[in-house]
Tab-separated table of C-alpha atoms in Angstrom:
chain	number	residue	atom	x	y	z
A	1	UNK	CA	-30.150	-29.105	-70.329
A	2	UNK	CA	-27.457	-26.691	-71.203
A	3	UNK	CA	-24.936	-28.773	-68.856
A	4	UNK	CA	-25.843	-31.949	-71.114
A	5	UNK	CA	-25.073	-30.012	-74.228
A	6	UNK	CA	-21.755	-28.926	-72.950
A	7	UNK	CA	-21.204	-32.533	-71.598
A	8	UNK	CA	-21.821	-33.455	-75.124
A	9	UNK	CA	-19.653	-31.454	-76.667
A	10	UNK	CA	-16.506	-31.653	-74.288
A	11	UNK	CA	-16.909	-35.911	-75.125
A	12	UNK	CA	-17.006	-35.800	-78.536
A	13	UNK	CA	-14.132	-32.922	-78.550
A	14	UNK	CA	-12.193	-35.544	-76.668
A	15	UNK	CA	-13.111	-38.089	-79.146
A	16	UNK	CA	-12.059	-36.625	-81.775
A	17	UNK	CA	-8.878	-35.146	-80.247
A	18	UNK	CA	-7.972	-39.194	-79.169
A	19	UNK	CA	-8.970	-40.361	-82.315
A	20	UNK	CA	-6.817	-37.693	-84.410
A	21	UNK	CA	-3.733	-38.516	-81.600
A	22	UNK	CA	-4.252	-42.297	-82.372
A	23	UNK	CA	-4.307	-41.859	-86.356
A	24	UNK	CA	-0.946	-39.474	-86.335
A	25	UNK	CA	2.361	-41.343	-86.316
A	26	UNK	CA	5.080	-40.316	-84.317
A	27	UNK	CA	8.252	-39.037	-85.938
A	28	UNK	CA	9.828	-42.668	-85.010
A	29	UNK	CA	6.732	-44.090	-86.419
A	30	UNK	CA	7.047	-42.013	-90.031
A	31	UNK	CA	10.669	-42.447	-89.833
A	32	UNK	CA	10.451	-46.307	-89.472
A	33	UNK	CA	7.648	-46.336	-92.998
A	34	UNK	CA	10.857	-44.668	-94.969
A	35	UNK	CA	12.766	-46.883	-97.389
A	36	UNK	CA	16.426	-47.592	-96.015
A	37	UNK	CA	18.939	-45.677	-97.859
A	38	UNK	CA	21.499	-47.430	-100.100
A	39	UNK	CA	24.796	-46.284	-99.127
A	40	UNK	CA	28.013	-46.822	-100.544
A	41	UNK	CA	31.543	-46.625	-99.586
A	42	UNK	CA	35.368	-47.068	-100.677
A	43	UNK	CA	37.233	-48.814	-97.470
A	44	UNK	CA	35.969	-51.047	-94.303
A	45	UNK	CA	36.415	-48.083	-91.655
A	46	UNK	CA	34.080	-45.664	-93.317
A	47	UNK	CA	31.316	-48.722	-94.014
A	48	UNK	CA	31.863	-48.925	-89.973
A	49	UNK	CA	31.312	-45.327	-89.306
A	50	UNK	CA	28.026	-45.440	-91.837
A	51	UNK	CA	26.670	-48.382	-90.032
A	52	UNK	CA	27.266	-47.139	-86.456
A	53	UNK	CA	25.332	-43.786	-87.784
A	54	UNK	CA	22.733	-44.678	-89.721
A	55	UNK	CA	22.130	-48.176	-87.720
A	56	UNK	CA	19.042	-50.117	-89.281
A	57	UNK	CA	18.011	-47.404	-91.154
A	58	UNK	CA	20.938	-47.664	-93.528
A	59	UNK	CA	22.570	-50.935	-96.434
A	60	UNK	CA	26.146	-50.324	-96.705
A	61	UNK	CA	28.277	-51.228	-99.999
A	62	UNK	CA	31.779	-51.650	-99.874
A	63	UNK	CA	33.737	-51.790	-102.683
A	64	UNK	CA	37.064	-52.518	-100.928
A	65	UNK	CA	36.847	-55.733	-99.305
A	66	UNK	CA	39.287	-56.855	-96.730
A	67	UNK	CA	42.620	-57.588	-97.161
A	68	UNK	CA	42.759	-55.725	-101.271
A	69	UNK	CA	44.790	-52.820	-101.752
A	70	UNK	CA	43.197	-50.079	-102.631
A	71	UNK	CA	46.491	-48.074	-104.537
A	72	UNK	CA	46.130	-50.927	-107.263
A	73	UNK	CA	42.213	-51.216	-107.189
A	74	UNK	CA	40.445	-50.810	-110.355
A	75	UNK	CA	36.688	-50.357	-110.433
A	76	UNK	CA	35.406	-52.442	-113.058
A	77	UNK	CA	32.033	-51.245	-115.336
A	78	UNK	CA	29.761	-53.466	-113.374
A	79	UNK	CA	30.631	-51.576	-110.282
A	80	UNK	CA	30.208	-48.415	-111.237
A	81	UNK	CA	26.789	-49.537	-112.764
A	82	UNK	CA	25.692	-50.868	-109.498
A	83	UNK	CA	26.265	-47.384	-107.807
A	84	UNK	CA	23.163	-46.199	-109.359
A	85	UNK	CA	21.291	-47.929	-106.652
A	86	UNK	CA	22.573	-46.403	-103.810
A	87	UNK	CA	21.624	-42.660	-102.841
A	88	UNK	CA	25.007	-41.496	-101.187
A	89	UNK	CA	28.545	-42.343	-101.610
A	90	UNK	CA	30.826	-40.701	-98.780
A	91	UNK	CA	34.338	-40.326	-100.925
A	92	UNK	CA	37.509	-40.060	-98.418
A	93	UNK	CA	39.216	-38.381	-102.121
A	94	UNK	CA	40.970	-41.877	-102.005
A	95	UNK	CA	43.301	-42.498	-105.284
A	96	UNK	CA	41.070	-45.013	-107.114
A	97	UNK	CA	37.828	-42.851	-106.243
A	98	UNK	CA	38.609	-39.551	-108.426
A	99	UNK	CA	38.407	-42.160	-111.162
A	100	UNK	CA	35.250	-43.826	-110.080
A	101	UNK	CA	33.343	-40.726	-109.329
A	102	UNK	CA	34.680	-39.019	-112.666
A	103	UNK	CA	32.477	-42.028	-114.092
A	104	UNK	CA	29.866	-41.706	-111.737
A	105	UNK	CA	29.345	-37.720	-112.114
A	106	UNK	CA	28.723	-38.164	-115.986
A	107	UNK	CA	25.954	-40.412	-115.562
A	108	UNK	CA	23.216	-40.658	-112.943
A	109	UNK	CA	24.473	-41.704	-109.712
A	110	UNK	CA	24.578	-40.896	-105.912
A	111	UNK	CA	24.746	-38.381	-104.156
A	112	UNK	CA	28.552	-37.973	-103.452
A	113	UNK	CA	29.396	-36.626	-99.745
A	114	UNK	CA	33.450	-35.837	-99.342
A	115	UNK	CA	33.254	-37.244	-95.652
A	116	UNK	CA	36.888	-35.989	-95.489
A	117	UNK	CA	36.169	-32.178	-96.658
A	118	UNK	CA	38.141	-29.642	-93.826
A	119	UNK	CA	40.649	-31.942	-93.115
A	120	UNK	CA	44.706	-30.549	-93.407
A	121	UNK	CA	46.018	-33.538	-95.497
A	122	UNK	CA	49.819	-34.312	-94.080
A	123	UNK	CA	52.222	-34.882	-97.179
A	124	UNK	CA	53.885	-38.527	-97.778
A	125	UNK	CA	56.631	-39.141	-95.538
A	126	UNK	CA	60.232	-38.432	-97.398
A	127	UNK	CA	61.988	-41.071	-98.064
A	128	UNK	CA	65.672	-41.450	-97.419
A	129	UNK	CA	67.160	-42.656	-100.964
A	130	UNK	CA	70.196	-43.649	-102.012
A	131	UNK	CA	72.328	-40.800	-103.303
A	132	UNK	CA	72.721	-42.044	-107.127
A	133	UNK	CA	69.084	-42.870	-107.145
A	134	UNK	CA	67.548	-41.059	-109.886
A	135	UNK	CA	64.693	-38.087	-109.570
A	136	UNK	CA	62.433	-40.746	-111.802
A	137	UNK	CA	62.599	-43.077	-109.302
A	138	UNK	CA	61.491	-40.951	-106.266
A	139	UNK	CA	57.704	-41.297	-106.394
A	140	UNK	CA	57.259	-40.120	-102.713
A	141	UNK	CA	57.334	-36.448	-102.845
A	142	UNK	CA	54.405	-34.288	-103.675
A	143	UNK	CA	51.460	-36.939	-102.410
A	144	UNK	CA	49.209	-36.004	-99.958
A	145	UNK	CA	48.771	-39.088	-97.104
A	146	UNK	CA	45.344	-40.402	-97.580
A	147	UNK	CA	44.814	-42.125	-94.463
A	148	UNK	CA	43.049	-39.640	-92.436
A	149	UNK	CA	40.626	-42.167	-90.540
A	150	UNK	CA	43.804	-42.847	-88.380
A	151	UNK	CA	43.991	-39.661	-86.999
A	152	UNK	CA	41.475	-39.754	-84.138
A	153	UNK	CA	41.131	-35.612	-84.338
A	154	UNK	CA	40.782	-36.416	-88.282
A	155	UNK	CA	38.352	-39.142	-87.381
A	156	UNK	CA	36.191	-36.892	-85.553
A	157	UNK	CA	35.500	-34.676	-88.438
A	158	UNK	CA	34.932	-38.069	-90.780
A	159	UNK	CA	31.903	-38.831	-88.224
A	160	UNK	CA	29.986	-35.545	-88.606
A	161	UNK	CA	30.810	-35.245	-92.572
A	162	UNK	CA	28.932	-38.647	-92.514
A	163	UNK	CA	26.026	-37.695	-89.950
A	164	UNK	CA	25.452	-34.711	-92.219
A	165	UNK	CA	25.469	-36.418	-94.975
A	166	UNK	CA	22.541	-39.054	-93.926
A	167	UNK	CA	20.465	-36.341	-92.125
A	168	UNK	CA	20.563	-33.945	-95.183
A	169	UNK	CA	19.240	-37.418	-97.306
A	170	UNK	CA	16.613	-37.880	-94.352
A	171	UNK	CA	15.708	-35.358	-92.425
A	172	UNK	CA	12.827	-37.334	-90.850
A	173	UNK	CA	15.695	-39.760	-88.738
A	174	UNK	CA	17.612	-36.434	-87.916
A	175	UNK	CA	17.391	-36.757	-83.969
A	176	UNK	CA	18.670	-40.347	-84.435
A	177	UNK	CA	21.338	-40.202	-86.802
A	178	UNK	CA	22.405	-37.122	-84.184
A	179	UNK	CA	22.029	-38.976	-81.381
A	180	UNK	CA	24.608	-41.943	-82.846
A	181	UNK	CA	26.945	-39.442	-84.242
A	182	UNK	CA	27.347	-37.350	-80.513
A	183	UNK	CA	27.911	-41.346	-79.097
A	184	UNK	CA	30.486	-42.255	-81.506
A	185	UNK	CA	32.443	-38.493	-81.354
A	186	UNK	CA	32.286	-39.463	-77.386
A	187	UNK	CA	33.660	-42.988	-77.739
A	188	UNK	CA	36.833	-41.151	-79.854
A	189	UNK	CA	37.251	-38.706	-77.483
A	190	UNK	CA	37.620	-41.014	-74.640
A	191	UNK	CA	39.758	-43.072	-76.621
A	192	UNK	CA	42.368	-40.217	-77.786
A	193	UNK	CA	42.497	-39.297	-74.088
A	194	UNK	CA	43.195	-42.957	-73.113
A	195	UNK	CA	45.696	-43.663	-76.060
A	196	UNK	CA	47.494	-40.672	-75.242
A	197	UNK	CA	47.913	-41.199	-71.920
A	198	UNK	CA	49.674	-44.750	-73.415
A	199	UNK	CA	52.046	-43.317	-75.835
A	200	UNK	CA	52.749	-40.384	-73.909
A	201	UNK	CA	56.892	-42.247	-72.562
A	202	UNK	CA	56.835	-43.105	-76.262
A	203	UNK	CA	57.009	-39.605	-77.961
A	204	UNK	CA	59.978	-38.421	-80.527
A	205	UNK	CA	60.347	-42.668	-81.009
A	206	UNK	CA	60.348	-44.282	-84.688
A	207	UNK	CA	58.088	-47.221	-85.822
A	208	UNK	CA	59.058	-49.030	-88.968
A	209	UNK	CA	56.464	-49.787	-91.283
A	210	UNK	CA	56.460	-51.342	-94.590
A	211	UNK	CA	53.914	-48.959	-96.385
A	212	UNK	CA	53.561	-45.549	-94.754
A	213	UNK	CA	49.664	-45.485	-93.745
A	214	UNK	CA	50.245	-44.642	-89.822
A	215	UNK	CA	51.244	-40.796	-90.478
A	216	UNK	CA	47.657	-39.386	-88.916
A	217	UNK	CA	47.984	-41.361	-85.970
A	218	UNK	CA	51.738	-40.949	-85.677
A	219	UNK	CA	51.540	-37.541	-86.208
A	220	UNK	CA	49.098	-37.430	-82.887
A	221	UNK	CA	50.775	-39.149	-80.315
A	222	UNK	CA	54.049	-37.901	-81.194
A	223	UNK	CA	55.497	-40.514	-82.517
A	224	UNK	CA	57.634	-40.920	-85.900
A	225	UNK	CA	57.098	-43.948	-88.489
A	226	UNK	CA	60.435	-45.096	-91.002
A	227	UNK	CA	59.187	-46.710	-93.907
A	228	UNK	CA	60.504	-49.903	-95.667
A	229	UNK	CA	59.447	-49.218	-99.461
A	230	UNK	CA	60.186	-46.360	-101.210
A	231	UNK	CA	57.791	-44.585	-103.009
A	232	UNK	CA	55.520	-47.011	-103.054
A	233	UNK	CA	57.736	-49.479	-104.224
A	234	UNK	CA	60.059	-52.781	-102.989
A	235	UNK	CA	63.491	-51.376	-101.921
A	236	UNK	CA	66.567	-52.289	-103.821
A	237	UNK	CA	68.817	-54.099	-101.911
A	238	UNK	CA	71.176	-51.681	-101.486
A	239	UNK	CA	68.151	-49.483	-100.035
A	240	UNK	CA	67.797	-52.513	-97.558
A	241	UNK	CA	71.223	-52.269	-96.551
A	242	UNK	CA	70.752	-48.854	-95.479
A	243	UNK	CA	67.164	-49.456	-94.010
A	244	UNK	CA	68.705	-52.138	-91.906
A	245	UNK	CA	71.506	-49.795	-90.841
A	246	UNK	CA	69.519	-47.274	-89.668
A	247	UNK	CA	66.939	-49.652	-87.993
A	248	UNK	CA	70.145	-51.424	-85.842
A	249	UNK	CA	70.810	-47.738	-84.875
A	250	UNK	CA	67.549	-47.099	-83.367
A	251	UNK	CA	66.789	-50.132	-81.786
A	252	UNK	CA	63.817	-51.223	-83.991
A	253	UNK	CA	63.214	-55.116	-82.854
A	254	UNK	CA	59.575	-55.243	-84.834
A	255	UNK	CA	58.536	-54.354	-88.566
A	256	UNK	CA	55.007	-53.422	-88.679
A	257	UNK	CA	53.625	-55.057	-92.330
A	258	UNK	CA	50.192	-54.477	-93.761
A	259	UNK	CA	48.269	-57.863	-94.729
A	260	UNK	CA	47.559	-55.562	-98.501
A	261	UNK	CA	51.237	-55.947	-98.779
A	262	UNK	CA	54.149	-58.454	-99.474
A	263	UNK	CA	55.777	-58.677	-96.841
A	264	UNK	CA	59.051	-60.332	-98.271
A	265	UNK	CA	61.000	-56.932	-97.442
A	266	UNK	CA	59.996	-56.683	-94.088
A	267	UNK	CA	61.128	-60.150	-93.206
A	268	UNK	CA	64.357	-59.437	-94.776
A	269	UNK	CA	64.724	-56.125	-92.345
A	270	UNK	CA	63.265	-58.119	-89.130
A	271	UNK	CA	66.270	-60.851	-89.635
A	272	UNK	CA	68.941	-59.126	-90.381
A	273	UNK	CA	67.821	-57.056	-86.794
A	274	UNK	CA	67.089	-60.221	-85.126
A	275	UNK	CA	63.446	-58.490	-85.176
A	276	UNK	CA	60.326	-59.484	-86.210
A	277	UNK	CA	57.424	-59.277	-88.265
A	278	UNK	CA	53.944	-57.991	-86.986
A	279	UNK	CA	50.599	-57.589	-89.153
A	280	UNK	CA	49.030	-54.020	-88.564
A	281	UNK	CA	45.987	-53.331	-90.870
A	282	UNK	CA	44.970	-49.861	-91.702
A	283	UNK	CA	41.911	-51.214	-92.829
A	284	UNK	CA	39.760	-53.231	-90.095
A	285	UNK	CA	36.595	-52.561	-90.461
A	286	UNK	CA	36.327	-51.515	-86.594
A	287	UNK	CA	38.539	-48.729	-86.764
A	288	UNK	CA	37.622	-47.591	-83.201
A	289	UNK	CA	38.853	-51.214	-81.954
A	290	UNK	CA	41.574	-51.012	-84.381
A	291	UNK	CA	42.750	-47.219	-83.215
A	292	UNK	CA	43.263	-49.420	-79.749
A	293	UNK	CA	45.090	-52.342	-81.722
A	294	UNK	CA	47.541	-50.362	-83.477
A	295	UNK	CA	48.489	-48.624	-79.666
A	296	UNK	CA	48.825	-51.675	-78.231
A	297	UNK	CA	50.895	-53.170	-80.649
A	298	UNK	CA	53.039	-49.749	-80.651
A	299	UNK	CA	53.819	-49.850	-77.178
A	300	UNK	CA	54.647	-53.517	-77.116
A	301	UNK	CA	57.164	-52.827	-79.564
A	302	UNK	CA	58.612	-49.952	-78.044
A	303	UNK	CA	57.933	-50.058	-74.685
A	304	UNK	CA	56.759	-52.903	-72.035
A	305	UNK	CA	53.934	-55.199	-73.003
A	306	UNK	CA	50.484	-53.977	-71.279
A	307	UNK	CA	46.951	-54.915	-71.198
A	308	UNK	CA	44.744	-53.572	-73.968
A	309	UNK	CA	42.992	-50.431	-72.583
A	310	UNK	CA	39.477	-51.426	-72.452
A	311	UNK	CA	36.528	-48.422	-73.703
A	312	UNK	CA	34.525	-47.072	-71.033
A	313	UNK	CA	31.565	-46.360	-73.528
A	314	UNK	CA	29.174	-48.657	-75.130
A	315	UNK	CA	27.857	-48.356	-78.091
A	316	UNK	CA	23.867	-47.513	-78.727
């Protein structure tokens, strides 16, 4: 009789223990019932970095679309209205963003995330003037380069500000918004090593560039970039003259031009160099891909024409 009882009891134990199992959701399982979080962004290669983070579980905004520059972009009152929907902004501290957020911050908005907080900011390249240009004219000195998402050390910290940001926002997708972020940080770590090992008979040499975005990635392989405006603006030609000097004396043959940017100044170097002309955008979306891109394109112009180096790491 007893041993019945206990029979009993053990079955409807395990009844209720299956039954309680069955009912609970997993942490995927309560993770998956959560809303997807509206996330916004200024430039292409940060909505990249949000998407390969958050995956499925995330609705990226741009507000930069391909191919605009973002020095002359103006946020309009419509877009700054539709940030209310979104629940994080990550802010790179580009120019046109201290504006927008000013806006943002006095009303209800996202969360804002500085996805480039920690990182040394190089200063603008000098620029070599003419010597009866006047101080009004230089525009160069003093600026901080934004373009830190070219940097692949730079980079690295970009990918854990973002991480951070979406697992502080939802902690219940924590293990995989960690899990994406340790893939990605391995895929630039592999890459540096790779890229490095490419530009490594290139170090101490000068690209020429029309608009000085390449200073981060420059800056890490060793390498030294001449730009063709100055301060932000369309040379004069007697700054030409002297540009095209000093390219003929170090052997440029290719002017690297932005697709944001008019590239009527460029041309002008490349032929009087019996050069030419090749589109390099700071701005694909794919920055990882595009990391590989501007290499390549760097050591065809200074060095012999190889095969892109492929990645060695998928992604999840």
């Amino acid at each position: 009789m007893m041993k019945a009882i206990i029979g009993t009891r053990i079955a409807v134990l395990l009844l209720l223990c299956t039954t309680f199992w069955l009912g609970a959701p997993t942490r995927n399982a309560v993770a998956d019932q959560l809303p997807v979080q509206e996330v916004t962004v200024g430039i292409p290669p940060l909505a990249y970095l949000a998407k390969r983070i958050g995956g499925e579980f995330v609705k990226v905004t741009t507000l930069i679309p391909a191919g605009q520059d973002p020095h002359s972009f103006e946020p309009s009152p419509g877009l700054v209205a539709g940030l209310s929907r979104s629940t994080l902004y990550f802010s790179l501290d580009m120019p046109f963003e201290r504006t927008l957020l000013a806006r943002v911050a006095a009303g209800s908005g996202p969360k804002i995330v500085e996805a480039g907080r920690g990182i040394a900011k190089l200063p603008m390249p000098e620029h070599h003037h003419d010597h009866d240009q006047s101080e009004e004219q230089d525009h160069g000195h003093g600026e901080l380069d934004p373009h830190i998402w070219l940097g692949p050390e730079q980079l690295l910290i970009i990918v854990q500000r973002v991480a951070t940001g979406l697992r502080e926002q939802d902690p219940a997708r924590t293990a995989f918004y960690l899990a994406n972020q340790r893939q990605l940080q391995h895929e630039i770590e592999a890459l540096h090593s790779r890229l490095g090992q490419l530009l490594a008979p290139l170090a101490g040499r000068t690209i020429y560039v029309y608009h000085p975005a390449f200073g981060y990635f420059t800056d890490a392989y060793g390498l030294r970039q001449q730009a063709v405006e100055i301060g932000g603006k369309t040379p004069t030609p007697r700054q030409l003259i002297n540009l095209i000097e000093r390219a003929r004396h170090d052997g440029v043959r290719v002017i690297f031009v932005q697709p944001q940017f008019d590239r009527k100044s460029a041309a002008t170097v490349a032929q009087a160099i019996n050069g030419k002309v090749v589109p390099l955008d700071p701005l694909a979306e794919d920055v990882i891909a595009n990391l590989t891109e501007i290499a390549t394109r760097i050591h065809e112009a200074l060095g012999d024409p190889v095969e892109e180096p492929g990645r060695t790491d998928q992604r999840p």
